[in-house]
mmCIF file of C-alpha atoms in Angstrom:
data_model
loop_
_atom_site.group_PDB
_atom_site.id
_atom_site.type_symbol
_atom_site.label_atom_id
_atom_site.label_comp_id
_atom_site.label_asym_id
_atom_site.label_seq_id
_atom_site.Cartn_x
_atom_site.Cartn_y
_atom_site.Cartn_z
ATOM 1 C CA ILE A 256 151.505 80.193 165.802
ATOM 2 C CA ALA A 257 148.967 78.069 163.922
ATOM 3 C CA GLU A 258 151.795 76.352 162.066
ATOM 4 C CA GLN A 259 153.880 75.786 165.176
ATOM 5 C CA ALA A 260 151.073 74.842 167.566
ATOM 6 C CA PRO A 261 148.172 73.398 165.433
ATOM 7 C CA GLU A 262 146.897 71.457 168.479
ATOM 8 C CA LEU A 263 146.240 74.853 170.155
ATOM 9 C CA ILE A 264 144.178 76.113 167.280
ATOM 10 C CA ARG A 265 142.222 72.874 167.120
ATOM 11 C CA ALA A 266 141.511 73.026 170.831
ATOM 12 C CA ILE A 267 140.314 76.619 170.556
ATOM 13 C CA ALA A 268 137.890 75.619 167.726
ATOM 14 C CA ALA A 269 136.791 72.508 169.553
ATOM 15 C CA ALA A 270 135.912 74.595 172.554
ATOM 16 C CA GLY A 271 133.382 76.498 170.407
ATOM 17 C CA HIS A 272 135.362 79.575 169.736
ATOM 18 C CA GLU A 273 135.367 81.411 166.410
ATOM 19 C CA LEU A 274 138.631 81.476 164.410
ATOM 20 C CA ALA A 275 139.511 84.564 162.366
ATOM 21 C CA CYS A 276 142.665 85.891 160.663
ATOM 22 C CA HIS A 277 145.274 88.466 161.760
ATOM 23 C CA GLY A 278 147.695 87.998 158.858
ATOM 24 C CA TYR A 279 150.746 85.805 158.665
ATOM 25 C CA HIS A 280 153.731 88.068 159.339
ATOM 26 C CA HIS A 281 151.851 90.688 161.378
ATOM 27 C CA GLN A 282 152.966 93.542 159.102
ATOM 28 C CA ARG A 283 150.939 96.707 159.060
ATOM 29 C CA LEU A 284 149.165 97.303 155.798
ATOM 30 C CA HIS A 285 150.883 100.554 155.089
ATOM 31 C CA GLN A 286 154.167 98.607 155.058
ATOM 32 C CA LEU A 287 152.895 96.425 152.208
ATOM 33 C CA ASP A 288 151.747 96.822 148.649
ATOM 34 C CA PRO A 289 148.611 95.109 147.439
ATOM 35 C CA ALA A 290 150.344 92.124 145.975
ATOM 36 C CA THR A 291 152.429 91.519 149.099
ATOM 37 C CA PHE A 292 149.345 91.845 151.275
ATOM 38 C CA ALA A 293 147.427 89.400 149.119
ATOM 39 C CA ALA A 294 150.179 86.850 149.413
ATOM 40 C CA ASP A 295 150.540 87.251 153.159
ATOM 41 C CA LEU A 296 146.748 86.958 153.614
ATOM 42 C CA ALA A 297 146.543 83.832 151.377
ATOM 43 C CA LYS A 298 149.282 82.129 153.345
ATOM 44 C CA ALA A 299 147.587 82.841 156.703
ATOM 45 C CA LEU A 300 144.188 81.701 155.460
ATOM 46 C CA ALA A 301 145.577 78.509 154.044
ATOM 47 C CA VAL A 302 147.027 77.534 157.347
ATOM 48 C CA LEU A 303 143.910 78.405 159.323
ATOM 49 C CA ARG A 304 141.456 76.837 156.904
ATOM 50 C CA GLU A 305 143.376 73.574 157.014
ATOM 51 C CA LEU A 306 143.099 73.412 160.853
ATOM 52 C CA GLY A 307 139.676 74.824 161.524
ATOM 53 C CA PRO A 308 136.384 72.953 161.037
ATOM 54 C CA LEU A 309 134.474 76.142 160.114
ATOM 55 C CA PRO A 310 135.147 78.774 157.427
ATOM 56 C CA ILE A 311 137.557 81.557 158.263
ATOM 57 C CA GLU A 312 135.443 84.588 157.433
ATOM 58 C CA GLY A 313 136.789 87.423 159.703
ATOM 59 C CA TYR A 314 139.925 89.556 159.600
ATOM 60 C CA ARG A 315 141.670 92.146 161.617
ATOM 61 C CA ALA A 316 144.625 94.196 160.268
ATOM 62 C CA PRO A 317 147.707 94.292 162.497
ATOM 63 C CA SER A 318 147.745 97.468 164.641
ATOM 64 C CA PHE A 319 144.349 98.517 163.182
ATOM 65 C CA SER A 320 146.233 99.584 160.085
ATOM 66 C CA LEU A 321 143.254 99.704 157.751
ATOM 67 C CA THR A 322 143.106 103.452 157.454
ATOM 68 C CA SER A 323 142.322 105.995 154.750
ATOM 69 C CA ARG A 324 145.862 105.265 153.351
ATOM 70 C CA THR A 325 145.181 101.535 152.889
ATOM 71 C CA MET A 326 141.609 101.432 151.518
ATOM 72 C CA TRP A 327 142.903 99.173 148.712
ATOM 73 C CA ALA A 328 142.886 96.292 151.184
ATOM 74 C CA PRO A 329 139.096 95.565 151.521
ATOM 75 C CA ALA A 330 138.789 94.451 147.877
ATOM 76 C CA ILE A 331 141.579 91.915 148.474
ATOM 77 C CA LEU A 332 139.954 90.658 151.684
ATOM 78 C CA ARG A 333 136.695 89.994 149.822
ATOM 79 C CA GLU A 334 138.449 88.270 146.910
ATOM 80 C CA GLN A 335 140.047 85.784 149.456
ATOM 81 C CA GLY A 336 136.648 84.949 151.079
ATOM 82 C CA ILE A 337 136.595 87.286 153.976
ATOM 83 C CA ARG A 338 133.007 88.323 154.812
ATOM 84 C CA TRP A 339 133.571 90.712 157.802
ATOM 85 C CA ASP A 340 136.487 92.900 158.822
ATOM 86 C CA SER A 341 137.107 94.590 162.197
ATOM 87 C CA SER A 342 140.162 96.713 161.554
ATOM 88 C CA VAL A 343 138.836 100.259 161.535
ATOM 89 C CA PHE A 344 139.169 102.244 164.766
ATOM 90 C CA PRO A 345 136.757 105.217 164.506
ATOM 91 C CA PHE A 346 138.978 107.390 166.650
ATOM 92 C CA GLY A 347 141.403 110.146 165.837
ATOM 93 C CA GLY A 348 143.414 110.319 168.987
ATOM 94 C CA HIS A 349 146.022 107.698 168.336
ATOM 95 C CA PRO A 350 149.136 108.662 166.344
ATOM 96 C CA GLU A 351 149.465 105.307 164.476
ATOM 97 C CA TYR A 352 145.924 104.291 163.557
ATOM 98 C CA GLY A 353 142.310 105.341 163.351
ATOM 99 C CA ILE A 354 139.789 107.062 161.078
ATOM 100 C CA ALA A 355 138.375 109.867 163.080
ATOM 101 C CA ASP A 356 135.013 110.161 161.219
ATOM 102 C CA ALA A 357 134.333 106.539 160.447
ATOM 103 C CA PRO A 358 130.945 105.210 161.408
ATOM 104 C CA LEU A 359 130.456 103.684 164.833
ATOM 105 C CA ASP A 360 127.884 101.114 163.651
ATOM 106 C CA PRO A 361 128.587 98.233 161.163
ATOM 107 C CA TYR A 362 128.747 99.339 157.584
ATOM 108 C CA TRP A 363 129.773 98.070 154.130
ATOM 109 C CA ILE A 364 133.460 98.946 153.623
ATOM 110 C CA ALA A 365 133.462 97.209 150.173
ATOM 111 C CA ASP A 366 130.956 95.335 148.094
ATOM 112 C CA ASP A 367 129.762 92.450 150.300
ATOM 113 C CA LEU A 368 132.418 93.126 152.987
ATOM 114 C CA LEU A 369 131.028 94.173 156.287
ATOM 115 C CA GLU A 370 133.082 96.443 158.626
ATOM 116 C CA LEU A 371 132.596 95.889 162.365
ATOM 117 C CA PRO A 372 134.378 99.001 163.681
ATOM 118 C CA MET A 373 136.176 98.952 166.972
ATOM 119 C CA SER A 374 134.039 100.127 169.861
ATOM 120 C CA VAL A 375 134.100 103.837 170.615
ATOM 121 C CA VAL A 376 131.738 105.887 172.856
ATOM 122 C CA GLU A 377 130.937 109.563 172.118
ATOM 123 C CA LEU A 378 131.074 111.815 175.195
ATOM 124 C CA GLY A 379 130.677 115.519 174.998
ATOM 125 C CA GLY A 380 131.479 115.567 171.253
ATOM 126 C CA ARG A 381 134.554 113.477 171.695
ATOM 127 C CA ARG A 382 135.233 109.835 170.966
ATOM 128 C CA LEU A 383 136.637 107.554 173.680
ATOM 129 C CA PRO A 384 137.726 104.010 172.858
ATOM 130 C CA CYS A 385 136.021 101.222 174.722
ATOM 131 C CA PRO A 386 138.135 98.603 176.592
ATOM 132 C CA GLY A 387 140.614 96.455 174.906
ATOM 133 C CA GLY A 388 144.382 96.096 174.826
ATOM 134 C CA GLY A 389 146.206 98.928 176.442
ATOM 135 C CA TYR A 390 142.940 100.843 177.034
ATOM 136 C CA PHE A 391 141.750 98.043 179.271
ATOM 137 C CA ARG A 392 145.024 97.909 181.180
ATOM 138 C CA LEU A 393 145.416 101.631 181.561
ATOM 139 C CA TYR A 394 141.816 102.624 182.347
ATOM 140 C CA PRO A 395 140.443 102.000 185.806
ATOM 141 C CA TYR A 396 138.224 98.992 185.699
ATOM 142 C CA SER A 397 135.161 101.065 186.636
ATOM 143 C CA LEU A 398 135.707 103.214 183.535
ATOM 144 C CA SER A 399 135.986 100.171 181.319
ATOM 145 C CA ALA A 400 132.758 98.789 182.585
ATOM 146 C CA ALA A 401 130.994 102.173 182.264
ATOM 147 C CA LEU A 402 132.093 102.553 178.644
ATOM 148 C CA ILE A 403 130.826 99.070 177.785
ATOM 149 C CA ARG A 404 127.417 99.871 179.321
ATOM 150 C CA ARG A 405 127.289 103.133 177.387
ATOM 151 C CA CYS A 406 128.105 101.277 174.199
ATOM 152 C CA ASN A 407 125.387 98.684 174.897
ATOM 153 C CA GLU A 408 122.886 101.517 175.727
ATOM 154 C CA ALA A 409 123.605 102.877 172.256
ATOM 155 C CA GLY A 410 122.488 99.563 170.788
ATOM 156 C CA ARG A 411 125.953 98.206 169.960
ATOM 157 C CA PRO A 412 127.900 95.267 171.383
ATOM 158 C CA ALA A 413 131.289 96.279 172.739
ATOM 159 C CA ILE A 414 134.282 94.660 170.983
ATOM 160 C CA PHE A 415 136.921 93.523 173.488
ATOM 161 C CA TYR A 416 140.439 92.466 172.379
ATOM 162 C CA ALA A 417 143.611 91.501 174.114
ATOM 163 C CA HIS A 418 147.019 90.155 173.185
ATOM 164 C CA PRO A 419 148.573 87.007 174.793
ATOM 165 C CA TRP A 420 151.551 89.044 176.073
ATOM 166 C CA GLU A 421 149.153 91.233 178.135
ATOM 167 C CA PHE A 422 148.689 88.311 180.521
ATOM 168 C CA ASP A 423 152.335 87.785 181.122
ATOM 169 C CA PRO A 424 153.830 90.200 183.714
ATOM 170 C CA GLU A 425 157.160 88.299 183.683
ATOM 171 C CA GLN A 426 157.854 88.870 179.998
ATOM 172 C CA PRO A 427 161.306 90.267 179.085
ATOM 173 C CA ARG A 428 161.539 94.091 178.995
ATOM 174 C CA MET A 429 162.628 95.563 175.664
ATOM 175 C CA PRO A 430 164.357 98.946 175.167
ATOM 176 C CA LEU A 431 161.486 101.258 174.301
ATOM 177 C CA SER A 432 160.737 104.912 174.613
ATOM 178 C CA PRO A 433 159.249 106.056 177.945
ATOM 179 C CA ILE A 434 155.676 106.406 176.506
ATOM 180 C CA LYS A 435 155.776 102.996 174.750
ATOM 181 C CA ARG A 436 157.271 101.385 177.789
ATOM 182 C CA PHE A 437 154.399 102.768 179.863
ATOM 183 C CA ARG A 438 151.754 101.673 177.340
ATOM 184 C CA HIS A 439 153.242 98.269 176.883
ATOM 185 C CA TYR A 440 154.162 97.142 180.475
ATOM 186 C CA ASN A 441 151.863 98.989 182.826
ATOM 187 C CA ASN A 442 149.354 96.859 184.744
ATOM 188 C CA LEU A 443 150.322 93.586 183.136
ATOM 189 C CA ASP A 444 149.847 91.938 186.542
ATOM 190 C CA LYS A 445 146.198 93.067 186.696
ATOM 191 C CA THR A 446 144.992 92.001 183.225
ATOM 192 C CA LEU A 447 143.929 88.440 184.030
ATOM 193 C CA ALA A 448 141.926 89.354 187.116
ATOM 194 C CA ARG A 449 140.253 92.233 185.328
ATOM 195 C CA LEU A 450 139.338 89.936 182.362
ATOM 196 C CA ASP A 451 137.768 87.404 184.813
ATOM 197 C CA ARG A 452 135.723 90.203 186.307
ATOM 198 C CA LEU A 453 134.678 91.511 182.881
ATOM 199 C CA LEU A 454 133.609 88.077 181.654
ATOM 200 C CA GLY A 455 131.428 87.658 184.692
ATOM 201 C CA GLU A 456 129.843 91.097 184.582
ATOM 202 C CA PHE A 457 128.768 91.090 180.943
ATOM 203 C CA ALA A 458 127.414 88.605 178.399
ATOM 204 C CA TRP A 459 129.784 87.816 175.502
ATOM 205 C CA GLY A 460 129.673 86.118 172.151
ATOM 206 C CA PRO A 461 131.593 85.596 168.938
ATOM 207 C CA MET A 462 131.813 88.137 166.128
ATOM 208 C CA GLY A 463 130.346 86.028 163.330
ATOM 209 C CA PRO A 464 126.717 85.899 164.530
ATOM 210 C CA TRP A 465 126.778 89.724 165.034
ATOM 211 C CA ALA A 466 128.142 90.178 161.624
ATOM 212 C CA GLU A 467 125.425 88.026 160.060
ATOM 213 C CA SER A 468 122.744 89.995 161.982
ATOM 214 C CA ALA A 469 124.230 93.300 160.721
ATOM 215 C CA ARG A 470 124.571 91.959 157.276
ATOM 216 C CA ALA A 471 120.836 91.121 157.170
ATOM 217 C CA ARG A 472 119.876 94.557 158.423
ATOM 218 C CA LEU A 473 122.162 96.345 155.860
ATOM 219 C CA SER A 474 121.311 94.389 152.692
ATOM 220 C CA PRO A 475 121.829 94.925 149.855
ATOM 221 C CA ALA A 476 125.554 94.515 150.296
ATOM 222 C CA ARG A 477 127.106 97.598 148.802
ATOM 223 C CA ALA A 478 129.890 99.905 150.016
ATOM 224 C CA ALA A 479 128.745 103.331 151.153
#
């Protein structure tokens, strides 16, 4: 996208938004070896750093694929100038991603590399993901708002994420299994109105300043 629509990336940066990296080919980490991942990351960062006026210091793995199987990746992220990662989902209820016992608060995932884990709320001894992506579309809005408040009450910002396709109810339908079809296409026509409501109901900000605040609290920078 950054290669094909550089003016879009420049407009996002000019509007004051933070740019971070999601990889070049959007391949899950467990589909790659360290060398291939390093090359993919370097290519993506080269494109973004040429377009953006500020450093690209954040990363998120496709499909939250930084798991216990791919803990070789943080060292590569740090080698290429990434200062914070937000790829770990501290949740064990999804079949394709998650680290069930990962910390809920920011922590060092490698030397001088900060992990900002995806937002999860503990209720009755169980972990429930906060809104974002399919969770935001499939939960009732009232539940999404309640989870964000619970996360804030625990002293943590709530991380929200969405994909561009989640705002396009007219997108072509692909042949998927019934469960994936439900997860992918349900409530696409409601996402934009819900997002407008969410933006008005809570205060939001970029990830970088939160990362720097957490970094100062957690110094010295060493992995647990």
